[in-house]
Coordinates of C-alpha atoms in Angstrom, one line a residue:
M1 CA -58.5 1.9 42.2
P2 CA -60.0 0.2 45.0
R3 CA -58.2 1.3 48.5
L4 CA -55.4 -1.5 49.3
S5 CA -54.5 -1.7 52.7
P6 CA -50.9 -1.2 53.6
L7 CA -48.5 -4.3 53.0
S8 CA -51.5 -6.0 51.3
R9 CA -50.3 -9.0 49.7
C10 CA -53.9 -8.7 47.9
H11 CA -54.9 -12.1 48.8
M12 CA -56.3 -13.2 44.7
P13 CA -54.4 -16.3 43.6
F14 CA -51.9 -16.6 40.6
N15 CA -50.3 -19.3 39.6
D16 CA -48.2 -19.9 36.1
N17 CA -49.2 -18.7 33.7
H18 CA -51.8 -16.2 34.9
I19 CA -52.8 -13.1 37.5
E20 CA -56.8 -14.0 38.2
P21 CA -58.0 -10.6 38.7
S22 CA -61.6 -9.3 38.9
S23 CA -63.2 -9.5 35.8
V24 CA -62.9 -6.0 35.3
A25 CA -59.6 -5.3 35.5
T26 CA -57.0 -5.4 32.1
V27 CA -53.6 -7.4 32.6
R28 CA -50.3 -4.9 31.3
R29 CA -47.2 -5.6 31.1
L30 CA -44.4 -3.9 32.4
P31 CA -41.1 -4.7 30.4
I32 CA -37.7 -4.4 32.2
E33 CA -35.0 -3.2 30.2
F34 CA -31.3 -2.5 30.5
T35 CA -29.1 0.4 28.7
G36 CA -26.2 0.1 29.9
S37 CA -22.8 -0.3 27.5
G38 CA -19.5 -2.3 28.6
S39 CA -17.3 1.1 27.4
E40 CA -19.7 3.7 30.0
Y41 CA -18.6 1.1 32.6
F42 CA -15.4 0.1 31.4
R43 CA -14.7 3.6 33.2
I44 CA -16.4 2.9 36.6
W45 CA -15.0 -0.1 36.8
I46 CA -10.8 0.9 36.1
V47 CA -11.4 3.7 38.6
N48 CA -12.9 1.8 41.1
L49 CA -9.9 -1.2 41.0
L50 CA -6.9 1.7 40.9
L51 CA -8.8 3.4 43.4
L52 CA -9.0 0.5 45.8
L53 CA -5.4 -0.6 45.0
V54 CA -4.5 3.0 46.3
T55 CA -6.2 3.3 49.2
L56 CA -6.2 -0.7 50.3
G57 CA -9.6 -1.7 49.9
L58 CA -10.8 0.7 51.9
Y59 CA -12.5 2.6 49.1
W60 CA -14.9 -0.7 48.4
P61 CA -18.6 1.1 49.7
W62 CA -17.9 4.2 47.6
A63 CA -16.7 2.0 44.4
K64 CA -20.1 0.0 45.1
V65 CA -22.2 3.0 45.4
R66 CA -21.1 3.8 42.0
R67 CA -21.7 0.6 40.5
Q68 CA -25.2 0.1 41.8
R69 CA -25.9 3.4 40.9
Y70 CA -25.0 2.8 37.3
F71 CA -26.6 -0.4 37.0
W72 CA -30.1 0.5 39.0
G73 CA -29.5 3.7 36.5
N74 CA -29.8 2.0 33.3
T75 CA -32.4 -0.8 34.6
L76 CA -36.5 0.9 33.3
V77 CA -39.3 -1.3 33.9
D78 CA -41.6 0.2 32.0
G79 CA -39.5 2.7 30.7
D80 CA -38.9 5.0 33.9
P81 CA -35.3 3.9 35.9
L82 CA -34.6 2.7 39.2
G83 CA -32.4 4.9 41.5
F84 CA -30.3 3.9 44.4
H85 CA -29.7 6.7 46.8
G86 CA -26.9 4.1 49.8
D87 CA -24.9 7.0 51.6
P88 CA -21.2 5.0 51.1
K89 CA -20.6 6.2 55.2
Q90 CA -22.9 4.4 56.5
M91 CA -21.7 1.2 53.9
F92 CA -18.6 1.9 55.0
K93 CA -19.5 1.1 58.8
G94 CA -21.4 -2.0 57.9
W95 CA -17.9 -3.7 56.0
V96 CA -15.7 -2.3 59.0
L97 CA -18.1 -4.3 61.1
V98 CA -18.2 -7.3 59.1
G99 CA -14.7 -7.3 58.7
V100 CA -13.6 -6.9 62.4
L101 CA -16.0 -9.9 63.1
F102 CA -14.0 -11.8 60.7
V103 CA -11.2 -11.1 62.3
L104 CA -12.2 -11.8 65.9
Y105 CA -13.5 -15.1 64.2
N106 CA -10.2 -16.1 62.6
W107 CA -8.5 -15.1 65.7
A108 CA -10.5 -17.2 68.2
S109 CA -10.2 -19.9 66.0
S110 CA -6.7 -20.1 66.3
F111 CA -6.9 -19.8 70.1
S112 CA -8.4 -22.8 71.2
A113 CA -11.2 -24.5 69.9
V114 CA -13.6 -23.5 72.8
A115 CA -13.5 -20.0 71.8
S116 CA -13.2 -21.1 68.6
L117 CA -17.6 -23.0 69.1
V118 CA -18.1 -19.7 70.9
A119 CA -17.5 -17.4 68.3
F120 CA -19.0 -19.5 66.0
V121 CA -22.2 -19.5 68.0
A122 CA -21.3 -15.4 68.6
L123 CA -21.6 -15.4 64.9
A124 CA -24.2 -17.1 64.1
A125 CA -26.3 -15.7 66.4
L126 CA -25.7 -12.3 64.9
W127 CA -25.6 -13.6 61.5
P128 CA -29.8 -13.3 60.5
A129 CA -29.7 -10.1 61.9
L130 CA -27.0 -8.7 60.0
W131 CA -28.8 -10.5 56.8
R132 CA -31.9 -9.2 57.6
S133 CA -30.0 -5.6 57.6
S134 CA -28.7 -5.3 54.6
M135 CA -31.6 -6.4 52.5
A136 CA -33.3 -3.4 54.4
F137 CA -30.6 -1.4 53.7
R138 CA -30.5 -2.1 50.0
M139 CA -34.2 -2.4 49.2
G140 CA -34.9 1.0 51.5
N141 CA -32.2 2.5 49.2
T142 CA -33.9 1.4 46.2
S143 CA -36.7 4.2 44.1
W144 CA -38.8 3.8 41.1
R145 CA -40.8 6.5 39.8
G146 CA -39.6 8.1 43.4
L147 CA -40.7 5.6 45.9
R148 CA -38.8 3.5 47.9
F149 CA -38.9 -0.5 48.6
R150 CA -39.0 -1.9 51.1
F151 CA -38.5 -4.9 52.8
V152 CA -40.7 -5.8 55.4
G153 CA -39.1 -9.2 56.9
S154 CA -39.5 -9.7 60.9
L155 CA -36.1 -10.4 62.8
R156 CA -38.0 -13.2 64.5
D157 CA -39.0 -14.4 60.4
A158 CA -35.1 -14.6 59.9
Y159 CA -33.5 -16.0 62.5
L160 CA -35.8 -19.3 61.9
A161 CA -35.3 -19.4 57.9
H162 CA -31.2 -19.3 59.3
L163 CA -32.1 -21.8 62.4
P164 CA -32.1 -24.8 60.2
P165 CA -28.5 -24.3 58.2
F166 CA -27.6 -23.9 62.0
L167 CA -28.1 -26.7 63.7
V168 CA -27.2 -29.0 60.1
V169 CA -23.6 -27.4 60.2
L170 CA -23.0 -27.2 63.6
P171 CA -22.1 -30.9 64.4
M172 CA -19.6 -31.0 61.8
V173 CA -18.1 -27.6 63.6
L174 CA -18.6 -30.1 66.9
L175 CA -16.8 -33.0 65.5
T176 CA -13.9 -30.6 65.0
F177 CA -13.3 -31.0 68.5
A178 CA -12.2 -35.0 68.2
I179 CA -10.1 -34.8 65.7
P180 CA -6.2 -35.0 67.2
E181 CA -3.9 -31.8 67.7
D182 CA -0.6 -33.6 66.0
P183 CA -1.7 -34.0 61.8
E184 CA 0.4 -37.3 61.4
Q185 CA -2.4 -38.7 64.2
A186 CA -5.6 -39.8 62.4
P187 CA -8.7 -39.3 63.2
P188 CA -11.3 -41.8 64.8
E189 CA -13.0 -44.0 62.3
W190 CA -16.7 -43.0 64.0
V191 CA -15.5 -39.4 63.8
M192 CA -14.7 -39.7 59.8
A193 CA -18.0 -41.3 59.7
S194 CA -19.9 -39.0 61.7
F195 CA -18.8 -36.3 59.6
G196 CA -19.3 -38.0 56.6
G197 CA -22.8 -38.8 57.6
A198 CA -23.4 -35.1 58.7
F199 CA -21.8 -33.8 55.5
V200 CA -23.8 -35.9 53.6
L201 CA -26.8 -34.5 55.0
L202 CA -26.2 -30.8 54.3
V203 CA -25.8 -31.9 50.8
L204 CA -29.5 -33.8 51.1
T205 CA -30.7 -30.8 52.9
L206 CA -29.5 -28.2 50.7
P207 CA -32.8 -27.6 48.2
W208 CA -34.5 -27.5 51.4
L209 CA -32.2 -24.8 53.5
L210 CA -31.9 -22.5 50.1
W211 CA -35.8 -22.2 49.7
R212 CA -36.1 -21.5 53.5
M213 CA -33.9 -18.4 52.3
K214 CA -35.6 -17.6 48.7
A215 CA -39.0 -17.9 50.5
Y216 CA -38.0 -15.2 53.5
Q217 CA -36.4 -13.0 50.7
H218 CA -39.1 -13.0 48.4
R219 CA -42.1 -13.1 50.8
H220 CA -41.0 -9.1 52.3
Y221 CA -40.7 -7.1 49.1
A222 CA -42.8 -4.1 49.4
L223 CA -43.4 -0.9 47.1
G224 CA -46.4 1.2 48.6
P225 CA -49.5 -1.4 49.5
L226 CA -48.3 -4.1 47.9
Q227 CA -46.1 -6.9 49.4
T228 CA -44.6 -10.0 47.4
D229 CA -45.6 -12.9 47.7
F230 CA -44.1 -16.5 47.6
R231 CA -45.6 -20.0 45.9
A232 CA -42.3 -22.2 44.5
S233 CA -43.0 -25.4 46.6
V234 CA -39.5 -27.1 48.4
G235 CA -40.3 -29.9 46.2
S236 CA -39.3 -27.5 43.2
F237 CA -36.5 -27.1 44.5
Y238 CA -35.5 -30.8 44.9
L239 CA -36.4 -31.1 41.0
L240 CA -34.1 -28.3 39.6
A241 CA -31.1 -29.6 42.2
I242 CA -32.0 -33.7 41.3
K243 CA -30.0 -33.0 37.5
P244 CA -26.9 -31.1 38.8
F245 CA -27.0 -33.4 41.4
L246 CA -26.5 -36.5 39.0
L247 CA -24.2 -35.3 36.5
F248 CA -21.9 -33.8 39.2
A249 CA -21.9 -37.8 41.2
G250 CA -21.5 -38.9 38.1
V251 CA -18.5 -37.2 37.1
M252 CA -17.1 -37.9 40.6
G253 CA -18.1 -41.9 40.5
L254 CA -16.3 -42.1 37.2
I255 CA -12.8 -40.3 38.9
A256 CA -13.5 -42.4 41.4
L257 CA -13.7 -45.4 39.5
Y258 CA -10.7 -44.4 37.7
V259 CA -8.4 -44.4 40.8
V260 CA -10.2 -47.5 41.9
T261 CA -8.6 -49.7 38.8
S262 CA -5.5 -47.5 37.7
F263 CA -3.7 -47.3 41.6
G264 CA -6.3 -50.3 43.4
S265 CA -3.0 -52.1 44.8
A266 CA 0.4 -51.3 46.9
D267 CA 2.3 -51.8 43.7
A268 CA 0.3 -48.7 41.5
L269 CA 0.4 -46.6 44.4
G270 CA 4.6 -46.1 43.1
G271 CA 3.0 -44.5 40.1
L272 CA 0.3 -42.4 41.3
L273 CA 2.1 -39.5 42.0
G274 CA 4.5 -38.9 38.1
E275 CA 0.6 -40.4 36.5
M276 CA -0.9 -37.1 38.6
M277 CA 1.5 -34.7 36.9
W278 CA -1.0 -35.4 34.1
V279 CA -3.9 -36.8 35.1
L280 CA -4.7 -33.8 37.8
P281 CA -4.8 -31.1 35.8
V282 CA -7.1 -32.8 33.3
L283 CA -9.4 -33.6 35.8
V284 CA -9.5 -30.0 37.2
V285 CA -9.7 -28.3 34.0
G286 CA -12.5 -31.1 33.4
F287 CA -14.3 -30.0 36.4
W288 CA -14.2 -26.4 36.2
V289 CA -15.3 -27.0 32.2
L290 CA -18.4 -28.7 33.4
M291 CA -19.4 -26.1 36.5
F292 CA -18.7 -23.6 33.7
L293 CA -20.2 -24.5 31.0
G294 CA -22.8 -27.0 32.5
I295 CA -24.4 -27.1 35.8
G296 CA -23.5 -23.1 36.5
P297 CA -25.8 -21.9 33.6
W298 CA -28.2 -24.8 34.0
I299 CA -28.8 -23.9 37.7
T300 CA -28.6 -19.8 37.3
T301 CA -31.4 -20.2 34.5
R302 CA -33.3 -22.3 36.3
L303 CA -33.2 -20.9 40.0
Q304 CA -33.7 -17.5 37.9
N305 CA -37.3 -18.7 35.9
L306 CA -38.5 -20.6 39.1
V307 CA -37.8 -18.1 42.0
W308 CA -38.9 -14.8 40.1
T309 CA -41.9 -16.5 38.4
K310 CA -43.3 -17.7 41.3
T311 CA -43.4 -13.8 43.2
G312 CA -45.5 -11.6 43.1
N313 CA -49.1 -11.6 44.3
G314 CA -52.7 -10.4 43.7
Q315 CA -52.7 -7.8 41.1
M316 CA -49.0 -7.9 40.1
R317 CA -46.3 -10.4 39.7
F318 CA -43.0 -11.0 38.1
I319 CA -42.2 -13.7 35.0
S320 CA -38.8 -14.6 33.9
Q321 CA -38.2 -16.7 30.8
L322 CA -34.5 -17.0 30.8
R323 CA -33.2 -19.9 28.4
F324 CA -30.6 -22.2 29.1
R325 CA -29.1 -21.6 25.3
D326 CA -28.5 -18.4 25.8
M327 CA -27.4 -18.6 29.2
L328 CA -24.9 -21.1 27.9
W329 CA -23.5 -18.8 24.9
M330 CA -23.2 -15.8 27.3
S331 CA -21.4 -17.9 29.7
I332 CA -19.3 -19.1 27.1
K333 CA -18.1 -16.1 25.4
N334 CA -17.9 -13.9 28.9
G335 CA -15.2 -17.1 30.0
L336 CA -13.2 -17.4 26.5
L337 CA -13.0 -12.8 26.3
I338 CA -12.2 -12.8 29.9
G339 CA -8.9 -15.5 29.6
I340 CA -7.9 -13.3 26.6
T341 CA -8.0 -10.3 27.4
L342 CA -6.0 -11.3 30.8
G343 CA -9.6 -10.0 32.9
L344 CA -10.2 -6.5 31.0
Y345 CA -13.2 -7.8 29.4
W346 CA -15.5 -8.3 32.7
P347 CA -16.8 -5.2 32.5
F348 CA -18.0 -5.6 29.6
A349 CA -19.6 -9.2 30.5
K350 CA -20.9 -7.8 33.9
V351 CA -23.1 -5.8 31.5
A352 CA -24.4 -8.2 28.7
M353 CA -24.7 -10.8 31.5
A354 CA -27.5 -7.6 33.3
R355 CA -29.0 -7.1 29.8
L356 CA -29.6 -10.7 29.0
R357 CA -30.9 -11.9 32.6
L358 CA -32.9 -8.4 33.1
E359 CA -34.8 -7.9 30.0
A360 CA -35.5 -12.1 30.3
V361 CA -37.9 -10.5 32.9
H362 CA -41.0 -8.5 33.0
V363 CA -44.0 -7.7 35.5
R364 CA -48.0 -8.3 35.1
T365 CA -50.0 -6.4 36.6
V366 CA -53.5 -5.8 37.1
T367 CA -53.3 -2.7 38.8
D368 CA -52.9 0.7 37.5
M369 CA -49.1 1.7 38.7
Q370 CA -49.5 5.2 37.9
A371 CA -52.6 6.3 40.1
L372 CA -50.8 3.9 43.2
L373 CA -48.0 4.9 42.9
A374 CA -49.2 8.8 43.0
A375 CA -51.4 8.0 45.6
E376 CA -48.8 6.8 47.6
H377 CA -47.1 10.0 47.0
D378 CA -49.8 11.9 48.8
R379 CA -49.4 9.9 51.8
P380 CA -47.5 11.7 54.5
A381 CA -43.9 10.8 54.0
E382 CA -42.1 9.0 56.8
A383 CA -38.9 9.3 58.8
A384 CA -36.7 9.1 56.2
G385 CA -34.5 6.2 56.6
D386 CA -36.3 4.7 58.5
A387 CA -36.8 1.8 55.6
A388 CA -32.9 1.7 55.5
G389 CA -32.1 1.8 58.7
D390 CA -32.7 -0.9 60.5
F391 CA -30.3 -2.5 62.5
F392 CA -27.4 0.3 62.9
G393 CA -29.0 1.9 59.3
L394 CA -26.0 -0.6 58.2
D395 CA -25.2 -2.3 54.5
V396 CA -23.0 -5.5 55.3
G397 CA -22.7 -6.7 51.7
L398 CA -24.5 -9.5 51.5

């Protein structure tokens, strides 16, 4: 096997249909299987739930480790399971850190508008580092065939990925200063217009913002000398968003038309409360069904296929072939059974969904993975925990 430089993206191009290896390379397919069962995970889930209740939530990091180890250990890539090696004590520190940050933010928000703005900026300044730390912790504590994965995204790139969302949301935060403190006093018209414009800007840029986040994540996964690249374009994210956006806008437009035509006059407003006693529940249920049975499964399917099929490099890449009808049926089935059992079917639903989504993915590679991993094991070991020890070595649950 040719020698690979550390963290090589292997600049051989790939497209939607195949890897483009050298003429003598053989493409191998590495299947992904999930062997977990609902009954096994139910026992873990019910114990975790009871201990969380007894400890008032303090058991959360240990519960998360048990859950991760079960799901990782039952995820087989080419017949070998993943391993999770996270330390719940480190995860507890991260959990406490994030909890303290949000308590301070809420306290500052109730203290004064200026304190709220300062807290928002401070939290936004720290958030990219925490986000990167969480991914480094999770990847650094995940292994396959004895070799740890790594997340190699830089802190600078994490801040660059988060800067546009911060700049888009900041005007909405600043506009809150112009809202009167008296709830009976209406905000000025220019404030409402500006707030509406900022919200429209946020909606229009959401696909771009999501693309930036996914690009940062999927360009920096590494195993041994291999590092992934991400070839999805911004336009593909906008194309993905068009259908659910048009469906959502159409439903909202019909609701608005119904309200205007039914209660457009002052005389008709008198019957609004009585009418809404039955209209509002119908609208809420209809909206939930639309999101749960239509938009949600469709976005999940298309986003998984887009993101993972565009992740890889010239020697190894992922292929996701999740089908919408399978996702739709699973969502309906899980939703009904969770409702009928008053939530007790939840662990079975999680296992079924994990199996559906994981087994829709496989890996194509022209690299002899066994030889690559053997070569990596022969290299001098790096300091333990370096990959997972970035920024306090904490998992903040992001």
